[in-house]
Coordinates of C-alpha atoms in Angstrom, one line a residue:
X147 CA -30.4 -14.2 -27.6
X148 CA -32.3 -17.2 -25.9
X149 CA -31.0 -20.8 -27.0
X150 CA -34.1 -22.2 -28.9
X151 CA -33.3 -25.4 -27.4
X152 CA -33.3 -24.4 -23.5
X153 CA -35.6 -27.1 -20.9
X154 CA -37.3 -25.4 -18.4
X155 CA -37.7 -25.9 -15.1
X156 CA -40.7 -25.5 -12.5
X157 CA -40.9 -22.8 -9.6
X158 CA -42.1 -24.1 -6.4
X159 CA -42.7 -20.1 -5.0
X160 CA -42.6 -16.7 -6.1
X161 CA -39.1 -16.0 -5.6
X162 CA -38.2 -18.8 -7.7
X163 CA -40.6 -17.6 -11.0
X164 CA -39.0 -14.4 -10.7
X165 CA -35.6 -16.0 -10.7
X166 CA -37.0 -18.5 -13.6
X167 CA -36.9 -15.5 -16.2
X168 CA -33.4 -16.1 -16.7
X169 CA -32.9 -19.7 -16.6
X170 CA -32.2 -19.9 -20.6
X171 CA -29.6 -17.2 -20.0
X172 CA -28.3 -19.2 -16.9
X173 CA -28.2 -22.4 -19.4
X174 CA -26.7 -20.8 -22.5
X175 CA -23.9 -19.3 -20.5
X176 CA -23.5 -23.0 -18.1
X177 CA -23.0 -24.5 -21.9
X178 CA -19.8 -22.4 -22.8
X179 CA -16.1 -23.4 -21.3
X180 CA -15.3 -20.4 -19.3
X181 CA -12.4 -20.9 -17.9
X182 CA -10.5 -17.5 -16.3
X183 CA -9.3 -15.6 -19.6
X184 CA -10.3 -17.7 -22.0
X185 CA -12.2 -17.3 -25.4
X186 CA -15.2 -18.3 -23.5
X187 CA -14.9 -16.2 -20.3
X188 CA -14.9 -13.6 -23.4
X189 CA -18.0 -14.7 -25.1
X190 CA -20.1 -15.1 -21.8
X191 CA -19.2 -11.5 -21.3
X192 CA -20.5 -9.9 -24.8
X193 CA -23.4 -12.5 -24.1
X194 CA -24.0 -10.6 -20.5
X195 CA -23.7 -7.5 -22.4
X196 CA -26.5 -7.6 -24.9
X197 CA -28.4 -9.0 -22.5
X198 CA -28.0 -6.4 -20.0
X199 CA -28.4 -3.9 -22.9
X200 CA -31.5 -5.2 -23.6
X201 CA -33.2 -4.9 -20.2
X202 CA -32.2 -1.4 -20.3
X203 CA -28.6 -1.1 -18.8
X204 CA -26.3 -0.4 -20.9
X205 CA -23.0 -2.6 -20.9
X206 CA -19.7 -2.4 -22.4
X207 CA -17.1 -4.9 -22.2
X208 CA -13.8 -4.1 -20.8
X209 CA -10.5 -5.7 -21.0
X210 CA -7.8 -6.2 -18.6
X211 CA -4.5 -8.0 -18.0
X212 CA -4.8 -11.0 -16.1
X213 CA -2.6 -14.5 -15.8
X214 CA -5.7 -16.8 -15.7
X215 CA -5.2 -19.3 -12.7
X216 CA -3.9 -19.9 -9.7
X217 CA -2.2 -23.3 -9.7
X218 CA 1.0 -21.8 -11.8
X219 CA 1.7 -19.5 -8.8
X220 CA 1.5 -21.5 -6.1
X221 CA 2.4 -24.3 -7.3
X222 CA 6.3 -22.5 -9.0
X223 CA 6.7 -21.2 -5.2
X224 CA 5.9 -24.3 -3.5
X225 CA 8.2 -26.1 -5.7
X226 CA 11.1 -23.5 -5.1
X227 CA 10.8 -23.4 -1.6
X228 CA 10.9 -27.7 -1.2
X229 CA 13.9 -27.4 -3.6
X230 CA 15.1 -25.4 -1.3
X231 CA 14.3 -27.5 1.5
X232 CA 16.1 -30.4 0.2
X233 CA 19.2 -28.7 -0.6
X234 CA 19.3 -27.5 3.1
X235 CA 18.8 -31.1 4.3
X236 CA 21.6 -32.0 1.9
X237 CA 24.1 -29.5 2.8
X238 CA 26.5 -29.1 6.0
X239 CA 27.3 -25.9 5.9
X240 CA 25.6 -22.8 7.6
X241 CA 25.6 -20.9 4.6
X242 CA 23.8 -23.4 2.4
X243 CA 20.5 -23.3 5.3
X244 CA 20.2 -19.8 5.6
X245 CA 20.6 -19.3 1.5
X246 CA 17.6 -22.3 1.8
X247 CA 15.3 -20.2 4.8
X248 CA 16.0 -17.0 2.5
X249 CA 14.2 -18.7 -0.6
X250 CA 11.3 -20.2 1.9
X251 CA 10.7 -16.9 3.6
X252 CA 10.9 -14.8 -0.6
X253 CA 8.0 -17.9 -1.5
X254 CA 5.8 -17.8 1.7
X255 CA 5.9 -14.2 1.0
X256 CA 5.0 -13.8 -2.5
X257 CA 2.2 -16.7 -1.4
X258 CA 1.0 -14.5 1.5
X259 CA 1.0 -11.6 -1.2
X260 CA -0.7 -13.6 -3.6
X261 CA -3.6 -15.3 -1.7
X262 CA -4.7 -12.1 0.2
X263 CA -5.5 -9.8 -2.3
X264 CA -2.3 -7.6 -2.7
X265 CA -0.7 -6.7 -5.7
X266 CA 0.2 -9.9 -7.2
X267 CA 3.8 -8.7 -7.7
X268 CA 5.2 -12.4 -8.2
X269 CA 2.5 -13.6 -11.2
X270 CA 2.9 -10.2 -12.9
X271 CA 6.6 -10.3 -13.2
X272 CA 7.6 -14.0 -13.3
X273 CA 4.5 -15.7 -15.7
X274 CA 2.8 -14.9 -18.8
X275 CA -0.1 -12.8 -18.8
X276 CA -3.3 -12.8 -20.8
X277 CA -6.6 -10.7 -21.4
X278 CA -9.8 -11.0 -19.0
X279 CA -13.2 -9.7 -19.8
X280 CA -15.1 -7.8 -17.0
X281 CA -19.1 -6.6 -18.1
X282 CA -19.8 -3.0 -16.7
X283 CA -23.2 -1.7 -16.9
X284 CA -24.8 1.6 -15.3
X285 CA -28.4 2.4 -14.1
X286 CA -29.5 5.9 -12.3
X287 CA -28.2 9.0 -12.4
X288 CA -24.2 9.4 -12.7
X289 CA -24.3 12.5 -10.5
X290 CA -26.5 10.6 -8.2
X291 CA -25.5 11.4 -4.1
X292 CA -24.8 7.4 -3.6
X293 CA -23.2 5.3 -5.8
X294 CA -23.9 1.3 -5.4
X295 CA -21.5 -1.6 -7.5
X296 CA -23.6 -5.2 -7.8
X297 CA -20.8 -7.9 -8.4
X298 CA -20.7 -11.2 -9.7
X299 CA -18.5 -12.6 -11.8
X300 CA -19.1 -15.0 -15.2
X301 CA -16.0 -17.1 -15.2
X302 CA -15.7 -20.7 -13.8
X303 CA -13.0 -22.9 -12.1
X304 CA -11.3 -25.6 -12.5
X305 CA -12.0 -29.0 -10.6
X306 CA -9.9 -31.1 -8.5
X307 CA -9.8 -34.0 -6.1
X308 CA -9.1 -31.2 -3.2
X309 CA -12.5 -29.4 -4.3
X310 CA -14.2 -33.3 -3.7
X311 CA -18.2 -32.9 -2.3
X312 CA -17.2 -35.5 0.5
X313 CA -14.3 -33.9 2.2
X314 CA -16.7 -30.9 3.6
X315 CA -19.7 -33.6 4.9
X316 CA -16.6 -35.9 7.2
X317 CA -16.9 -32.8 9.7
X318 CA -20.0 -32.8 9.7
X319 CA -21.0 -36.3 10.3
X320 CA -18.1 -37.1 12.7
X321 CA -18.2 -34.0 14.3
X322 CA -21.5 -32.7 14.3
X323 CA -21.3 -31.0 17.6
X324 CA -18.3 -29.0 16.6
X325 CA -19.6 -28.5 13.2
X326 CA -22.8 -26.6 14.3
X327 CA -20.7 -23.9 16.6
X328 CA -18.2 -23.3 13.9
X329 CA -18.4 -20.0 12.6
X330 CA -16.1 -21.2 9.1
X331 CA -14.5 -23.9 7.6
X332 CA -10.9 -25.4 7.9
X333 CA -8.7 -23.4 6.3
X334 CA -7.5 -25.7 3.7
X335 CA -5.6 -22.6 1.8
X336 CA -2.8 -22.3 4.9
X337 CA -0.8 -25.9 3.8
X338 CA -0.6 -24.1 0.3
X339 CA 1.5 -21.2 2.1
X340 CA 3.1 -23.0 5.3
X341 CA 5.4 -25.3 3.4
X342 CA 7.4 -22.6 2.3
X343 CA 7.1 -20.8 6.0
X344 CA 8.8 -24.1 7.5
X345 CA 11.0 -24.0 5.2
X346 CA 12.4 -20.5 5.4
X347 CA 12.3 -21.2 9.9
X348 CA 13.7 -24.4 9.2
X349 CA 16.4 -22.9 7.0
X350 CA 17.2 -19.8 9.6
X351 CA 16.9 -21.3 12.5
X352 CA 18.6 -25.0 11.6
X353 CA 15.4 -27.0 12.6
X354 CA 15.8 -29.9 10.6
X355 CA 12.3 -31.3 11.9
X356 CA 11.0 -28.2 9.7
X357 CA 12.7 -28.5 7.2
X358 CA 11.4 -32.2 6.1
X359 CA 7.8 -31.1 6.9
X360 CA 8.4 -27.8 5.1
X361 CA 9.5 -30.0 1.7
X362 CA 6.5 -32.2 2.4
X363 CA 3.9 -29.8 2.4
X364 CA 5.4 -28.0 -0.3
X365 CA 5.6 -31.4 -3.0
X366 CA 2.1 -31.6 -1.4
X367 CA 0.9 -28.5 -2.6
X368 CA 2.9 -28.9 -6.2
X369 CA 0.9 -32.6 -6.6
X370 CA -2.8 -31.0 -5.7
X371 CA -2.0 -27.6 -8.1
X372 CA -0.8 -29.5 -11.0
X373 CA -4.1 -31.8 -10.4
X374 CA -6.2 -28.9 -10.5
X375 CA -4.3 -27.5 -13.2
X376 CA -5.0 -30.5 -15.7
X377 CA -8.6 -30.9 -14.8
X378 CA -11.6 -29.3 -16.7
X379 CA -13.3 -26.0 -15.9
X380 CA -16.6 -26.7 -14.2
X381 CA -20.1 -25.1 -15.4
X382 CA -20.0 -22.9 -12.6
X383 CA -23.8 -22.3 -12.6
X384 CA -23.5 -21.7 -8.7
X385 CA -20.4 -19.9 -8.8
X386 CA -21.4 -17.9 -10.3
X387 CA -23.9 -17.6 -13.2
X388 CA -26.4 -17.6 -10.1
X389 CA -25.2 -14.0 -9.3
X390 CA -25.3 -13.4 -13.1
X391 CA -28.8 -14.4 -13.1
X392 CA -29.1 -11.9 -10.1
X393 CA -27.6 -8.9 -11.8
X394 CA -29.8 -9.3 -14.7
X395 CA -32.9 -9.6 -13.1
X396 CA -32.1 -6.2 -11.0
X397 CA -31.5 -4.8 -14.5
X398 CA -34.8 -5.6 -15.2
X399 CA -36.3 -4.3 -12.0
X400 CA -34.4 -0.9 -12.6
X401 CA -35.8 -0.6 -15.9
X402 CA -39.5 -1.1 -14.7
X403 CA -38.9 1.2 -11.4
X404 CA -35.6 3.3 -12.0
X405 CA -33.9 4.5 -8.7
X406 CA -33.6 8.6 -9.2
X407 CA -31.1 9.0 -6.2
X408 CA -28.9 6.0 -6.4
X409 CA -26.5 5.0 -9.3
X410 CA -26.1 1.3 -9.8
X411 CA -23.2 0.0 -11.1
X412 CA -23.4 -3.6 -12.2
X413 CA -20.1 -5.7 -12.9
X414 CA -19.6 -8.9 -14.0
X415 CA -15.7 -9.9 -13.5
X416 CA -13.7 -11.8 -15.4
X417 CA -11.1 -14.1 -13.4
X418 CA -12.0 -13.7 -10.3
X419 CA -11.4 -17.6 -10.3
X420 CA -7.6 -16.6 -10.5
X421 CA -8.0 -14.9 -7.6
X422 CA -10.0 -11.7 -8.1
X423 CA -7.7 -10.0 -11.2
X424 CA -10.7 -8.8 -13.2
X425 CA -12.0 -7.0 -9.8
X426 CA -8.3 -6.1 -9.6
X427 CA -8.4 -4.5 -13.0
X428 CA -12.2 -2.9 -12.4
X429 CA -10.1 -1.3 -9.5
X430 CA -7.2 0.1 -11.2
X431 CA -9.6 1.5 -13.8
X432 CA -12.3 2.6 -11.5
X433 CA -11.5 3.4 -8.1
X434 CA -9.9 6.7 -8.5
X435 CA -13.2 7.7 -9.2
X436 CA -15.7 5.7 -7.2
X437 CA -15.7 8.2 -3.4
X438 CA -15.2 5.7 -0.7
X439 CA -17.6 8.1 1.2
X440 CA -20.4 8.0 -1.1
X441 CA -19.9 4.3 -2.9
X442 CA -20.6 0.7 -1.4
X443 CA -21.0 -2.6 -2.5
X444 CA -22.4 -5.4 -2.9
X445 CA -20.8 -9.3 -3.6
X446 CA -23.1 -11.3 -4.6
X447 CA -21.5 -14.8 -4.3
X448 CA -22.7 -18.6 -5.2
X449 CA -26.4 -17.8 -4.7
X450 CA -27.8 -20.6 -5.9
X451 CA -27.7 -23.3 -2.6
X452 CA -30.0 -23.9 -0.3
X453 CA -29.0 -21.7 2.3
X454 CA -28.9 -17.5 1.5
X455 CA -26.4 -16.3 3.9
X456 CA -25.0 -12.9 4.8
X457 CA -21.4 -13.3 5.2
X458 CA -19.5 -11.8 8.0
X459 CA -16.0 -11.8 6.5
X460 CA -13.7 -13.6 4.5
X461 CA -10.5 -14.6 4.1
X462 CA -8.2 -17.3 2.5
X463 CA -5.1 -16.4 5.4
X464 CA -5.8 -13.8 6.6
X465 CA -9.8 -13.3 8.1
X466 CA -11.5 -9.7 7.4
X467 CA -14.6 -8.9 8.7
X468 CA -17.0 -6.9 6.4
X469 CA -17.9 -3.7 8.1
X470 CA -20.4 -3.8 10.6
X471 CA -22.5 -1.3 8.8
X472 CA -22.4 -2.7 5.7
X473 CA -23.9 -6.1 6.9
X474 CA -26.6 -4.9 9.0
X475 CA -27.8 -2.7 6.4
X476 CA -28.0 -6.2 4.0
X477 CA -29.7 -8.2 6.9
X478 CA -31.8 -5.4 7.1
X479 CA -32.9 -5.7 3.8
X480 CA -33.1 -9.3 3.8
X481 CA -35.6 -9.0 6.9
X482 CA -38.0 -6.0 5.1
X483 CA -37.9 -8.7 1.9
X484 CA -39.3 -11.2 4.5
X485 CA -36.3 -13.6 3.4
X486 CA -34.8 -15.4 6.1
X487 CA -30.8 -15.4 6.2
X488 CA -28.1 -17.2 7.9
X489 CA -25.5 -14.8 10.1
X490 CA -22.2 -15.8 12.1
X491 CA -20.5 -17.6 9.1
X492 CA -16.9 -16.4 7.6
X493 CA -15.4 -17.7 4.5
X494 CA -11.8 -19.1 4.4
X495 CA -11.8 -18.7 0.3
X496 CA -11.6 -15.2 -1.0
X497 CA -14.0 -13.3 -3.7
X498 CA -14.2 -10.0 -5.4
X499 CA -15.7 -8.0 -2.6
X500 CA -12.0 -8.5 -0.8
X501 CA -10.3 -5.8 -3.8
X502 CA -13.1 -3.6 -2.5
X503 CA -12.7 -4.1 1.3
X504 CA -8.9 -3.9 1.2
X505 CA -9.7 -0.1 -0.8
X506 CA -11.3 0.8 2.5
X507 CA -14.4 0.8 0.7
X508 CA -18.5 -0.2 2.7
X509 CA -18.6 -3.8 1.5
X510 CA -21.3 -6.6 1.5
X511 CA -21.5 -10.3 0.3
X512 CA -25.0 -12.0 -0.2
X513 CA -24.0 -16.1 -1.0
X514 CA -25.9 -19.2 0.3
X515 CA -24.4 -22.6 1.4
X516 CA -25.3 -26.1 1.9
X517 CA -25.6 -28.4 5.2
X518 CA -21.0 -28.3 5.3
X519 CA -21.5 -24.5 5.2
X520 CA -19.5 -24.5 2.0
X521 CA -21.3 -23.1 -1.7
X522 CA -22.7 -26.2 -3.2
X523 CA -21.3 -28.4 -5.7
X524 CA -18.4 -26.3 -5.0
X525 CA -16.3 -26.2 -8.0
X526 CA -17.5 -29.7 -8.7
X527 CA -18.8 -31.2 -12.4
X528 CA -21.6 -31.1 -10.4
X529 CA -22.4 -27.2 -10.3
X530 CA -24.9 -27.5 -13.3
X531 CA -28.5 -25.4 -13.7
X532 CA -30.3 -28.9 -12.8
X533 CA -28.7 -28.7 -9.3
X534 CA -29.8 -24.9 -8.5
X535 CA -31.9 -23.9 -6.0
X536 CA -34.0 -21.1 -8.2
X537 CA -36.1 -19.9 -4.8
X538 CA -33.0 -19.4 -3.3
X539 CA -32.0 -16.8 -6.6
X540 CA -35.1 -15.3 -6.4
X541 CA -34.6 -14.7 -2.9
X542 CA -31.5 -13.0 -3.5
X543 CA -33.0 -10.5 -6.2
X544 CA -35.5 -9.9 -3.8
X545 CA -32.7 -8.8 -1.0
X546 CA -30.5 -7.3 -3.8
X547 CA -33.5 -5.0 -4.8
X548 CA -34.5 -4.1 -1.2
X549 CA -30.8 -3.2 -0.1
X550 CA -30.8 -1.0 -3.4
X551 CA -33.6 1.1 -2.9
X552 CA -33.1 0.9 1.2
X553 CA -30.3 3.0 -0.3
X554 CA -32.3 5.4 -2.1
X555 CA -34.4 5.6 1.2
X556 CA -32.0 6.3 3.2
X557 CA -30.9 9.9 1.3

């Protein structure tokens, strides 16, 4: 399975030799275009797979519907409500603005819908849909009393000038007060959605003022999604082979010390770039019979910065705190690891462990950050293997494995 060809690199501690096992994986998989439901999102899966299967988890590969991207979506209903827009500014009558606030409040809807991990309804029904790939593998007992679900996810985005490495650092060198109280980042994702909203006021209520900014937000918003659209997928070895490289190195662990109390599920999505649908599928397919009462999990989310943090909630419109229980219990087992973790920050994009936490399921993410508090190299050309931070991976199996069998403890 290994590429014969793969460089090493050098472990400065122990987390990061652990974490080091699985750097030709890491590698191989960085090396295939793995863009959301795609013939290589496909391959990296059967990769994960085998390898899983060899460590002594057995994996299987399963397929679910899924559109692939994100930029189609919003970028169609940010279009349709500055069409909109103009036509109001255009026309005299009544009629013609409230027909224009109508379409803006259907868009800013669908985009509300779309963006905060609902059902999707608008890119299921209007656009094309494809396959996605999620990796399922099971350790422990099936009739075990607890039920734990490691996610990562082995597809990688696309870049864009919006996703640029120096837009996060002007906060923090021209605000650097500010920047050390804030608790998240700006919340770039609310012009993608409030174009359409000042459209449909503009529209209902006959605010002209609106209406212009609405349209301008909106051809905004169409100009940065077909940017993103056109460019190429990044490696993604941060987000998020570096949670790949987590899942298989608790494989590993489970195989050499198997938990007799505690079944561990551990899933690696498919498109969660487009917005969590292979999460979306592993729900459809699997929640019916995951108890809420008796199943949590764990995210496991860009692990490969300097910076492990324990995430307190996310959310890309909407913010929603993880439940209380569920992140002490992972700071908990960050502090018996002896692994020192950052609290206090949110997230204003989304990941897979939303699906779970809108299920009304005990839900967890473990990422890391850089000196913006945003992932590094954040879907950036730049998110190879040579820019990981291995002690930091190794530091998150070592968490990973304590929160798992603080599980088993705790029965």
């Amino acid at each position: 399975m290994y590429p014969p060809d793969a460089p090493q690199a050098t472990a400065g501690d122990e987390h990061a030799v652990r974490a080091l096992t699985f750097e030709a994986d890491l590698r191989h998989l960085a090396s295939l275009s793995r863009e959301s439901a795609s013939v290589g999102e496909r391959a990296a899966a059967e990769w994960i797979a085998a390898r899983l299967g060899e460590l002594g988890a057995p994996a299987r590969v399963e397929e679910e519907p899924a559109h692939g991207g994100y930029w189609w979506p919003i970028g169609l209903l940010n279009g349709a409500a500055a069409a909109a827009g103009v036509l109001a500014l255009r026309s005299r009558s009544r009629l013609g603005r409230l027909l224009a606030g109508a379409a803006g409040a259907g868009a800013a809807a669908a985009l509300w819908d779309d963006m905060g991990g609902g059902s999707q309804w608008f890119r299921r029904r209007a656009l094309p849909m494809r396959s996605t790939w999620n990796v399922v593998a099971e350790a422990g007992p099936r009739d075990a009393e607890r039920t734990v679900v490691l996610i990562a996810h082995h597809d990688a985005a696309h870049s864009g000038l919006v996703f640029h490495p120096a837009l996060p650092r002007i906060p923090v060198e021209r605000f650097p007060e500010l920047h050390a109280k804030s608790t998240q980042t700006v919340p770039i994702m609310y012009l993608t959605w409030l174009g359409s909203a000042l459209v449909a006021t503009g529209g209902l209520l006959g605010r002209r003022g609106a209406l212009r900014l609405g349209v301008a937000l909106g051809l905004g918003t169409v100009a940065a999604m077909a940017d993103i659209g056109s460019r190429a997928v990044v490696p993604g070895a941060n987000d998020n082979l570096s949670a790949v490289a987590v899942l298989l190195a608790i494989a590993q662990s489970l195989r050499e010390r198997p938990l007799e109390d505690v079944r561990v599920i551990l899933l690696s999505t498919g498109s969660e770039e487009s917005f969590m649908e292979g999460m979306r599928g592993f729900a459809r397919r699997h929640f019916p019979d995951l108890d809420r009462e008796r199943t949590e999990l764990l995210c496991l989310e860009c692990v490969g910065g300097p910076t492990l943090v324990v995430l307190e909630g996310e959310g890309m419109l909407w913010m929603r705190d993880y439940p209380q229980r569920s992140r002490a219990a992972l700071a908990a087992a960050a502090e018996r690891a002896g692994v020192a973790v950052k609290r206090g920050l949110r997230t204003v994009a989304a990941t897979d462990a939303l699906i779970a936490l809108r299920a009304g399921y005990e839900v967890a993410t473990l990422a890391s950050v850089d000196e913006t508090n945003f992932p590094a190299n954040y879907h950036w050309p730049s998110d190879d293997p040579d820019n990981l931070v291995w002690g930091t991976i190794g530091q998150a199996v070592a968490v990973t494995e304590r929160f798992l069998r603080g599980r088993a403890d705790a029965l």
